[in-house]
Coordinates of C-alpha atoms in Angstrom, one line a residue:
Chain A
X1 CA 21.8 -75.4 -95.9
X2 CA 23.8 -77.7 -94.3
X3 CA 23.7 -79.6 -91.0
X4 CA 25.5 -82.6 -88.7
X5 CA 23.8 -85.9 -88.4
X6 CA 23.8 -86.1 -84.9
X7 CA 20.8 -86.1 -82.2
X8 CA 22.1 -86.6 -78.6
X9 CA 20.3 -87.3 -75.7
X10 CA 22.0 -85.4 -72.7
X11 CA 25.2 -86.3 -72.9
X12 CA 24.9 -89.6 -74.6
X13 CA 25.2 -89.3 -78.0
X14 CA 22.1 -91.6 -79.2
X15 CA 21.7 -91.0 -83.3
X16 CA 24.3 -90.8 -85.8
X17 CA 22.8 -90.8 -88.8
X18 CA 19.8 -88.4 -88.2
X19 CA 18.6 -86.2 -91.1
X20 CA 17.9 -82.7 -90.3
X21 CA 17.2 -81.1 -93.1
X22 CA 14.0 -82.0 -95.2
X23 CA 12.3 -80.5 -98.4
X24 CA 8.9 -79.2 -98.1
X25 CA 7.0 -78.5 -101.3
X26 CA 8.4 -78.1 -104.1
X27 CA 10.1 -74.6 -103.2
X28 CA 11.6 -74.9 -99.4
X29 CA 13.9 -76.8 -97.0
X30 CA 13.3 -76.7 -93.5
X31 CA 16.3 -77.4 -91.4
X32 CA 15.9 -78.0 -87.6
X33 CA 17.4 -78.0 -84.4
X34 CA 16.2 -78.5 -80.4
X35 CA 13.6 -81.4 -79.8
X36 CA 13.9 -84.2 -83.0
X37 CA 10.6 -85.8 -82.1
X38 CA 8.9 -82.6 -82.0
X39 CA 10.6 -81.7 -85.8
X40 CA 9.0 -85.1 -86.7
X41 CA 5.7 -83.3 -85.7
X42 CA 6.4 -80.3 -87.3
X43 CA 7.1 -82.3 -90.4
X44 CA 3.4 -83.8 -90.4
X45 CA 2.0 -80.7 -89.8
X46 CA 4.1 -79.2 -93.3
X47 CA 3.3 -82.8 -94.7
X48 CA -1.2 -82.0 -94.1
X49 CA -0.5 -78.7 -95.1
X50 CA 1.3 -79.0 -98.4
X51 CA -0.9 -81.9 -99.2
X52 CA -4.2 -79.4 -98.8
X53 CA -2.2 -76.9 -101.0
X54 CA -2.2 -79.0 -103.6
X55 CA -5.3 -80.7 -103.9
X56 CA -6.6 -77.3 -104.4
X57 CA -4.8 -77.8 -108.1
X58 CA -4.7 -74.1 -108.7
X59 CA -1.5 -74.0 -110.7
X60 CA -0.1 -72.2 -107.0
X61 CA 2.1 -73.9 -104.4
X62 CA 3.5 -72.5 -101.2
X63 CA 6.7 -70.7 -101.1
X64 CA 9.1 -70.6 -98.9
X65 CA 7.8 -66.8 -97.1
X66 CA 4.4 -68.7 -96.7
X67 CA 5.6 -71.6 -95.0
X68 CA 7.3 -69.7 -92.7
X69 CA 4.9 -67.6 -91.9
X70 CA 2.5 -70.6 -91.1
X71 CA 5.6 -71.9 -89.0
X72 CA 5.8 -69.0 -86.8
X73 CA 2.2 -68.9 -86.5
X74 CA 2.5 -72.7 -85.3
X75 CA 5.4 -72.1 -83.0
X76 CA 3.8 -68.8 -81.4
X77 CA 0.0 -70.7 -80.9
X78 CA 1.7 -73.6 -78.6
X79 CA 4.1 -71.0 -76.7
X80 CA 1.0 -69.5 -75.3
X81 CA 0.0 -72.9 -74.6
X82 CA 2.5 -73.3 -72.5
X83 CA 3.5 -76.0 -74.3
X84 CA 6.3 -74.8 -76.9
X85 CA 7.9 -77.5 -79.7
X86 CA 11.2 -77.3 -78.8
X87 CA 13.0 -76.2 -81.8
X88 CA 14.8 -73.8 -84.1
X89 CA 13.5 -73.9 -87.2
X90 CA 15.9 -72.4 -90.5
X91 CA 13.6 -72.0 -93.5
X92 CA 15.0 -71.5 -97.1
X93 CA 14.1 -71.0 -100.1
X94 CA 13.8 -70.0 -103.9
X95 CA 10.4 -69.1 -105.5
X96 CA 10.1 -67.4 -109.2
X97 CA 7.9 -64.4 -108.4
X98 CA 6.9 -61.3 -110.4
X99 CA 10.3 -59.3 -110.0
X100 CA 12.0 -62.8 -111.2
X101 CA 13.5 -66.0 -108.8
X102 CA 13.2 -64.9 -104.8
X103 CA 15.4 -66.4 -102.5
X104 CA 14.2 -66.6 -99.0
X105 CA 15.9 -67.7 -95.7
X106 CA 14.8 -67.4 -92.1
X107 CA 14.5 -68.7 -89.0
X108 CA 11.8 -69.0 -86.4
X109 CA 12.5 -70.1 -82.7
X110 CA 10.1 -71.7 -80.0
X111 CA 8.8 -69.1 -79.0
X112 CA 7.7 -67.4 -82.1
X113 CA 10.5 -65.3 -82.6
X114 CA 11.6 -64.8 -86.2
X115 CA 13.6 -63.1 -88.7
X116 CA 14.6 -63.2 -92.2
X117 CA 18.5 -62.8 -93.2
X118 CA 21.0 -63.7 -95.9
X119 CA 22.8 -65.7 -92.9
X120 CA 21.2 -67.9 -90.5
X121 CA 22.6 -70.8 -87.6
X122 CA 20.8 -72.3 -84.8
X123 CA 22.3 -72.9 -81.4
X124 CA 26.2 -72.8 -80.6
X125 CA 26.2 -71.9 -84.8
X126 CA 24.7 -68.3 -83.6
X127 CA 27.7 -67.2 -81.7
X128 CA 30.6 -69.5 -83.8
X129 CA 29.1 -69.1 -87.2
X130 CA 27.3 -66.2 -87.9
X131 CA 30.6 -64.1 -87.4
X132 CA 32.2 -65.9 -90.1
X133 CA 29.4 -65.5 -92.3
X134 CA 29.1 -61.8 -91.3
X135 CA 32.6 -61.4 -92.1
X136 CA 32.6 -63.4 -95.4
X137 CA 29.4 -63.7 -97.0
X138 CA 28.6 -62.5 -100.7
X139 CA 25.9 -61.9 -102.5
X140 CA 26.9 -62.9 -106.0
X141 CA 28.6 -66.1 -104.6
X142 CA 28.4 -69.4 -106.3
X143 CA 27.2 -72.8 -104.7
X144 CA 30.5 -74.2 -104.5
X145 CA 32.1 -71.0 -103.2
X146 CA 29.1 -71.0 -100.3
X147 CA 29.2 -74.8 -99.8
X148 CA 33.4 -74.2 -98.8
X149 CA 31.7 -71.2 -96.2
X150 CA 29.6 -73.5 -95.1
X151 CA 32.0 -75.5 -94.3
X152 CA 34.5 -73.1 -93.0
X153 CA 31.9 -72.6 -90.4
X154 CA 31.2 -76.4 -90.0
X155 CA 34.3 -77.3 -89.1
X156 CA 34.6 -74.3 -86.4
X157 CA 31.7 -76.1 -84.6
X158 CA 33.1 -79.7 -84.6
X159 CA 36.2 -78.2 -82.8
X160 CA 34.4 -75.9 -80.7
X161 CA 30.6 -77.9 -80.1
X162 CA 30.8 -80.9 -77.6
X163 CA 27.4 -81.7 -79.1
X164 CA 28.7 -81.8 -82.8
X165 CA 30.0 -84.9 -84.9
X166 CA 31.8 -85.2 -88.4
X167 CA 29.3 -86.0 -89.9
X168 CA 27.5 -83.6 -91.7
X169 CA 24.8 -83.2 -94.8
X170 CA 24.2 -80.6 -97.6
X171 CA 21.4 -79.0 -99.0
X172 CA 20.5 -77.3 -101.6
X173 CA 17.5 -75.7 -103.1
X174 CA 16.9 -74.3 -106.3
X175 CA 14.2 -73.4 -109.2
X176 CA 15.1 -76.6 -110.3
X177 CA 14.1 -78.4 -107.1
X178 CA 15.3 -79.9 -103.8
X179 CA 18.6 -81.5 -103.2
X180 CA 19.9 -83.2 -100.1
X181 CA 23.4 -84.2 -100.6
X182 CA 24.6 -87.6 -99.2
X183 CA 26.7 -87.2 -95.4
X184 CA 30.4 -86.7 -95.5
X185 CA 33.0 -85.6 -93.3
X186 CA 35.2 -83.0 -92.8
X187 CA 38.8 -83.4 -92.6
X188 CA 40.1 -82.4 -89.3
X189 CA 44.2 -81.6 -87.7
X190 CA 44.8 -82.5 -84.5
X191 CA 48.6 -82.4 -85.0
X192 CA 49.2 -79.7 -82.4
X193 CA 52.6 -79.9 -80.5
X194 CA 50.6 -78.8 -77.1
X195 CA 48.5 -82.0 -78.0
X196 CA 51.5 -84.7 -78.3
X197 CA 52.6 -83.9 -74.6
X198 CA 49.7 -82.5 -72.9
X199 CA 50.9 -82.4 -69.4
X200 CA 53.7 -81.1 -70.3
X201 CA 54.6 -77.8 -68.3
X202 CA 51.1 -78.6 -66.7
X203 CA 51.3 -77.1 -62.5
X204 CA 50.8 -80.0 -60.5
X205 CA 51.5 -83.4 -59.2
X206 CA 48.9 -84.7 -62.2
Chain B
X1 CA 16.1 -77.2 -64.2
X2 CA 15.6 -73.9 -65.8
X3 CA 11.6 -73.2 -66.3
X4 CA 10.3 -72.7 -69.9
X5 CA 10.2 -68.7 -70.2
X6 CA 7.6 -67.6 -72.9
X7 CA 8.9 -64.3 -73.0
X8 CA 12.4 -63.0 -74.3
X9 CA 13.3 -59.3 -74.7
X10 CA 14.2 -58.1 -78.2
X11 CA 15.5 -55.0 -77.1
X12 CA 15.2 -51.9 -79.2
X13 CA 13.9 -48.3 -79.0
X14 CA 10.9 -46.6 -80.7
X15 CA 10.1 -42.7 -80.0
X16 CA 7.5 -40.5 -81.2
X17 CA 7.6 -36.7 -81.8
X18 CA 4.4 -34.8 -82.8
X19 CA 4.1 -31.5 -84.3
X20 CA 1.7 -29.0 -85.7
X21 CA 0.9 -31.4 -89.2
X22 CA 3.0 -34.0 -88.9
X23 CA 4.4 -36.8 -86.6
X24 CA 7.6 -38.5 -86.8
X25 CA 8.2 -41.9 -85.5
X26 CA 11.1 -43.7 -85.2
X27 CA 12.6 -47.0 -84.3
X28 CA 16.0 -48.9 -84.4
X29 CA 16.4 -52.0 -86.3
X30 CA 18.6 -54.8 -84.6
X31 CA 16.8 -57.7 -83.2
X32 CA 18.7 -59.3 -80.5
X33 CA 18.6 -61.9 -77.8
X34 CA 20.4 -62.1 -74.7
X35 CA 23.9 -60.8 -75.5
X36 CA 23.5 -61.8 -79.3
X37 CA 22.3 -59.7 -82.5
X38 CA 20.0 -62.3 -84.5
X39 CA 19.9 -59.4 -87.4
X40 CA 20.5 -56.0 -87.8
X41 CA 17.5 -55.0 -90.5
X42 CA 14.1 -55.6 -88.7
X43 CA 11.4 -53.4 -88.8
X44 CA 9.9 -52.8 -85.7
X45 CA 7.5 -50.2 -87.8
X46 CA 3.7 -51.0 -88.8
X47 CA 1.4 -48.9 -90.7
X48 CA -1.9 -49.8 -89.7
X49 CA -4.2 -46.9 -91.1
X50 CA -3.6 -43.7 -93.8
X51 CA -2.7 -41.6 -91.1
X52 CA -1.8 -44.0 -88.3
X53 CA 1.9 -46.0 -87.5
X54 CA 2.4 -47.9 -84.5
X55 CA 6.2 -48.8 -83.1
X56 CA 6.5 -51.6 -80.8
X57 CA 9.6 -52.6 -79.1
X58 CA 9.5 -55.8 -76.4
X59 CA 9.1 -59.3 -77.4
X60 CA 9.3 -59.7 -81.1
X61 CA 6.7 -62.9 -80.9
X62 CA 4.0 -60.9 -79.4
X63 CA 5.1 -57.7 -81.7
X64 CA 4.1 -59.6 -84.6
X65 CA 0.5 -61.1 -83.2
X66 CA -0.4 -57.7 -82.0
X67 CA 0.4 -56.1 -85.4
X68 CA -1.0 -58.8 -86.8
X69 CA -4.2 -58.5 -84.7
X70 CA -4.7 -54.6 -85.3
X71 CA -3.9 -54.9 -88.9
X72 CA -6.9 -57.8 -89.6
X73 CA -9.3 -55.4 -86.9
X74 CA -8.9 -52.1 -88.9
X75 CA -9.9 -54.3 -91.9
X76 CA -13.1 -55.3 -90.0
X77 CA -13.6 -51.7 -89.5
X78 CA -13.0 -50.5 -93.0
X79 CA -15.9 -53.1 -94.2
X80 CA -18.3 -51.7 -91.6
X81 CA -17.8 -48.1 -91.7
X82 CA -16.4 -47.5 -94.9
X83 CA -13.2 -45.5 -94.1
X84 CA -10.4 -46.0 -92.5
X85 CA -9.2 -45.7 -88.8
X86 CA -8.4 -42.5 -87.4
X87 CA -5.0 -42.4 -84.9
X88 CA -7.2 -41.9 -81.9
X89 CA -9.4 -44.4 -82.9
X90 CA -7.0 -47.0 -83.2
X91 CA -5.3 -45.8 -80.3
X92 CA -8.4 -46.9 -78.1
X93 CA -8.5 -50.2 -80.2
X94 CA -4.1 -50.6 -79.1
X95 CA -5.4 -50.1 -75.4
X96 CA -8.2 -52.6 -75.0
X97 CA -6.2 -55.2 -77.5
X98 CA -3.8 -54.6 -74.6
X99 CA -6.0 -55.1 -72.0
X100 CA -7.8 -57.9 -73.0
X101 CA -4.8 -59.9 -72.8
X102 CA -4.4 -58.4 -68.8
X103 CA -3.1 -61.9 -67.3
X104 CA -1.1 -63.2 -70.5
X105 CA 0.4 -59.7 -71.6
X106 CA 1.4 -58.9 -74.8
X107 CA 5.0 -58.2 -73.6
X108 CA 5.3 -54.9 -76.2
X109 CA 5.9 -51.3 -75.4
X110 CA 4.3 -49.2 -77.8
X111 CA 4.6 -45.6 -79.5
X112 CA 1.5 -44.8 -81.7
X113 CA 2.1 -41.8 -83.8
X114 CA 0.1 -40.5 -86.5
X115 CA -2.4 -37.4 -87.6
X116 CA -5.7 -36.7 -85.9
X117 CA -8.5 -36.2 -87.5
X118 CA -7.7 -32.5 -87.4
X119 CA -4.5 -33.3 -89.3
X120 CA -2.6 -32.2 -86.3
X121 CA 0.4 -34.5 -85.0
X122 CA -1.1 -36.8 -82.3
X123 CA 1.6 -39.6 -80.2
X124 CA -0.3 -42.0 -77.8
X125 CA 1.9 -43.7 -75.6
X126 CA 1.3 -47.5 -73.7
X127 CA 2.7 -49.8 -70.9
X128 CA 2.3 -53.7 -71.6
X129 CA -1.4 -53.9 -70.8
X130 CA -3.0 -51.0 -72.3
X131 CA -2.5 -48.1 -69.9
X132 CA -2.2 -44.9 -72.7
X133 CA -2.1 -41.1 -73.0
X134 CA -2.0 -39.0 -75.9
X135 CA 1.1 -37.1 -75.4
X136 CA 3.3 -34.4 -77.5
X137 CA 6.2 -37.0 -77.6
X138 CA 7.2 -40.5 -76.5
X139 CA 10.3 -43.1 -76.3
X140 CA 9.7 -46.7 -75.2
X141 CA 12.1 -49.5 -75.1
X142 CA 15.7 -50.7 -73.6
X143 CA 16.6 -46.9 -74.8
X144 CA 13.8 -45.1 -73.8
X145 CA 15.3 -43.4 -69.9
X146 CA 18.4 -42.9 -72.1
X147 CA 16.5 -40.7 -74.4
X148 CA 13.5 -39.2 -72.7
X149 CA 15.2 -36.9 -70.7
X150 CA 16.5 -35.1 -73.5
X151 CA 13.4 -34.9 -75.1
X152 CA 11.9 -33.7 -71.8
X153 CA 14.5 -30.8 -72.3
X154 CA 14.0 -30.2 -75.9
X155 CA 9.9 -30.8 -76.0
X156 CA 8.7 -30.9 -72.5
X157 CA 5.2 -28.2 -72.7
X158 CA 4.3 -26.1 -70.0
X159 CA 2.1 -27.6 -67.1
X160 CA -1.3 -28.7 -68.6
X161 CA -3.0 -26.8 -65.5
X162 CA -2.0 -23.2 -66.5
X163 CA -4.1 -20.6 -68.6
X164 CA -4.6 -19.9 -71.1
X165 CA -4.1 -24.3 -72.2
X166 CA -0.8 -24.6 -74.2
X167 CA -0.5 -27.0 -77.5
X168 CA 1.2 -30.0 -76.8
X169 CA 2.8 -30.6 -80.0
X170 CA 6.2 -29.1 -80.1
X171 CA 6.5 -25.9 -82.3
X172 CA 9.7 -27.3 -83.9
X173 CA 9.3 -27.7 -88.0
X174 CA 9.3 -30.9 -89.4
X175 CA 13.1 -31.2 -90.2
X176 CA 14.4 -29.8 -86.7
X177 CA 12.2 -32.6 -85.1
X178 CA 13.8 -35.5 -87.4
X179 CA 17.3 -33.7 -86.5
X180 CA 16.3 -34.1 -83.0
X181 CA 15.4 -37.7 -83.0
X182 CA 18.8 -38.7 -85.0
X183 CA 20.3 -37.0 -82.3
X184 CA 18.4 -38.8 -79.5
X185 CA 19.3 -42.1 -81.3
X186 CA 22.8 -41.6 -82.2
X187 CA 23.2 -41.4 -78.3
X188 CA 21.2 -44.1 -77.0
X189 CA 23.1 -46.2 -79.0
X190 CA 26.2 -44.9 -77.2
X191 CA 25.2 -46.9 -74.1
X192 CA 22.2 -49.3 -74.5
X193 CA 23.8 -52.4 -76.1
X194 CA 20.2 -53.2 -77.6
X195 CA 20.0 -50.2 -79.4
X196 CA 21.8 -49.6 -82.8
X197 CA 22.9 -50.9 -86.1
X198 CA 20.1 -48.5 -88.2
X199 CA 17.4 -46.2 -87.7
X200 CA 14.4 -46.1 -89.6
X201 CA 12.0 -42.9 -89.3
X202 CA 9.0 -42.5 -91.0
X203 CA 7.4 -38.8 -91.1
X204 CA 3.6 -38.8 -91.3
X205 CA 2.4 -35.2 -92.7
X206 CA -0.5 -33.7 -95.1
X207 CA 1.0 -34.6 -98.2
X208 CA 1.8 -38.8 -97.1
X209 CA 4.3 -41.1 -95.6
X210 CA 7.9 -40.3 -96.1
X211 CA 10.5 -43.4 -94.9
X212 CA 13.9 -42.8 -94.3
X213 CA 17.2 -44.9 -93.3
X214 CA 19.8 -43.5 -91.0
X215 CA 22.9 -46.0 -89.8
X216 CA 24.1 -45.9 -86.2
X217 CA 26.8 -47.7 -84.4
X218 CA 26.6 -51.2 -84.9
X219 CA 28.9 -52.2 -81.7

C-alpha cells in the first residue's frame, strides 16, 4: 500500500510529513484518505477494538475481512446520522486461514459503500491509477515488481494531482507482520522543450 | 458548497423470470459510481432462505444493511418456528423492512425470486419503500425500461380479469428462460453504461440452487 505524506487544507498545503497508512492488529493496514482528524478517530475506534480482541486471549485475532467489515458498519451507522467521517478507507491484508495464507484488500467510502478487489486507490488515484493497475496488474507478482507499479502509478498522480507532493510512503503487510517503509521521493523530468519557452508560440499580447 | 448526499447510485440491473418449478434470477456484477467502475465482480445476489434469493440493485450501502437485516431476521424465524422462510413469507418481511424505513429509505430496488411453498416459480417485485406484487417476471435497476419491454413481449400473460384465470408463470422450460435473460442482458448492456462487465444467474428449481457466470461487454 503506498501513499503521499501530504494533508492540505484547501489549497494551502498544511502537513508534510503526515502518515497515512497505519497497521492494525497484527494482520491489516488501513490506509486513508478525505478528513485526517476524522482517520485519527477511526484509528481509536480500531485501537478499542483490537485491544477488546485481545484481551479475550483466545489464540484468535481479527483479520483483515473482519476489520473491514466492522469499518463499513462504522462508516454506514454515522451516514445515517447525517453525520459521515469523511474518508476513504483502503484495507489490506494477509491472514493464514484454512485453505492456507488469504490476502485481502478493500475499500470502504463515507457512505458505506464498499468492495473488495485485487486493485484499489482513493480519490484522483480512482480515475489515474486504477487503469494502470487494470492494465498491468499480476497475480503471481513479487513485492518489488508491485512496489515499481506502485510507483508507476505514484508518479502519474504527482504530475497529474495538484493536491499531491513527492513525498510518499510504503507499506507492506505480510504473515510475517506489518511494515511501513520510511518516506522517499520519486524522481521526476521536467526537461520538456515546451517547458523551457512556455510562451513561446503562445496567441496573445501575454 | 455542495450538501452532504447520503445516497449514491451503484447502478446495475436484476431481473426475475418464474416458471412452472423453477425461478431464475439474475443480476449484473459492476459496481460503479458516477461515471467510474469501482469493480467489475460484485454480487448483487443474496440467498436468504432454501428456496428464497433476493436481487437488489440501488445504493450498495443500503444493499448491504437490508441483506444484512433480512439475513439476521430469517434466523430469528428459524429459532421460533423451526423451519425456514418460505419466498412469500419473506416477501412480506422485504415489504415492511421497506416500509419501516418510509422517511429514510432504503435506496434499493429489489427482485425476490424463489419457489412457493407449492414449488411453483414465484417473483415479488418492490419500489424503494416496500410497495410489492407477486408477478410472473421482473427487472429493476438503471437497465430495467431497457429490458422490460422485451420481457413484456416474450412473458407478458393474458389479462388477470379473463376466465377461465391463466398461470402467471411463463410456460417457457428452464433453459429457454435462462436463454432469454442472457439475451435481455446482453442488450441492456448495449446502452445503459451501468450495466455490464458479467452476469451472474442463479436458477432456483426442485433439485437446488444452480449458479452460473456469463461475461458481457465490459465498455
Amino acid at each position: 500500500m503506498a501513499s503521499d505524506t501530504g494533508a492540505s487544507y484547501g489549497s494551502t498545503l498544511r502537513y508534510k510529513s503526515v502518515e497515512r497508512i497505519k497497521a492494525v492488529g497484527k494482520h491489516s493496514l488501513i490506509g486513508a484518505s478525505g478528513e485526517f482528524s476524522d482517520f485519527q478517530e477511526i484509528l481509536r475506534y480500531l485501537d478499542e477494538l483490537t485491544l477488546s480482541d485481545h484481551m479475550w486471549d483466545d489464540g484468535n485475532s481479527l483479520g483483515p475481512k473482519e476489520i473491514h467489515s466492522y469499518l463499513t458498519r462504522v462508516m454506514y451507522n454515522r451516514r445515517n446520522k447525517f453525520d459521515p467521517l469523511w474518508n476513504s478507507l483502503v484495507l489490506g491484508g494477509v491472514k493464514k486461514g484454512p485453505k492456507g495464507e488469504e490476502k485481502y484488500l478493500g475499500m470502504v467510502s463515507m457512505i458505506g459503500t464498499h468492495f473488495e478487489e485485487n486493485h484499489i486507490a482513493t480519490g484522483f488515484g480512482n480515475h489515474l491509477a486504477i487503469p494502470i493497475l487494470r492494465a498491468e496488474w499480476r497475480e503471481d507478482m513479487t513485492f518489488e515488481e508491485a512496489v515499481k507499479l506502485v510507483e508507476k502509478c505514484l508518479l502519474v498522480l504527482l504530475y497529474r494531482d495538484r493536491s499531491s507532493i513527492n513525498k510518499f510512503q510504503i507499506a507492506k503487510i505480510t504473515t510475517e507482520g506489518a511494515t511501513i517503509y520510511p518516506p522517499y521521493s520519486l524522481k521526476t523530468y521536467w526537461g520538456f522543450s515546451h517547458f523551457e519557452n512556455p510562451a513561446q508560440g503562445a496567441v496573445g499580447s501575454w | 458548497m455542495a450538501k452532504f448526499s447520503p445516497y449514491e447510485n451503484n447502478g446495475g440491473t436484476c431481473v426475475a423470470v418464474a416458471g412452472d418449478g423453477y425461478c431464475v434470477v439474475a443480476a449484473d456484477t459492476r459496481l460503479s459510481v458516477g461515471y467510474s467502475i469501482l469493480t467489475r465482480d460484485h454480487s448483487k445476489i443474496c440467498q436468504l432462505a432454501d428456496k428464497c434469493i433476493l436481487a437488489s440493485s440501488g445504493f450498495q450501502g443500503d444493499i448491504k444493511a437490508l441483506q444484512k437485516n433480512l439475513a439476521a431476521k430469517e434466523l430469528v424465524y428459524e429459532h421460533n418456528h423451526n423451519k425456514k422462510m418460505s419466498c412469500p413469507a419473506m416477501a412480506q418481511l422485504l415489504s415492511n423492512t421497506l416500509y419501516y424505513k418510509r422517511f429514510f429509505p432504503y435506496y434499493t430496488f429489489n427482485v425476490l425470486g424463489g419457489l412457493d411453498s407449492q414449488g411453483k416459480g414465484c417473483v415479488f417485485t418492490y419500489d424503494a419503500v416496500g410497495s410489492y406484487e407477486r408477478t410472473g417476471y421482473s427487472a429493476q435497476g438503471t437497465g430495467a425500461k431497457l429490458i422490460t419491454p422485451v420481457l413484456d413481449n416474450k412473458l407478458k400473460s393474458p389479462n388477470p380479469l379473463i376466465l377461465p384465470a391463466r398461470d402467471a408463470v411463463t410456460p417457457l422450460s428452464e433453459s429457454e428462460a435462462v436463454d432469454l435473460v442472457k439475451d435481455v442482458f446482453a442488450s441492456a448492456t448495449e446502452r445503459d453504461i451501468y450495466t455490464g462487465d458479467k452476469l451472474e444467474i442463479v436458477v432456483i428449481n426442485s433439485s437446488g440452487i444452480h449458479r452460473e457466470y456469463i461475461e458481457l461487454r465490459k465498455d
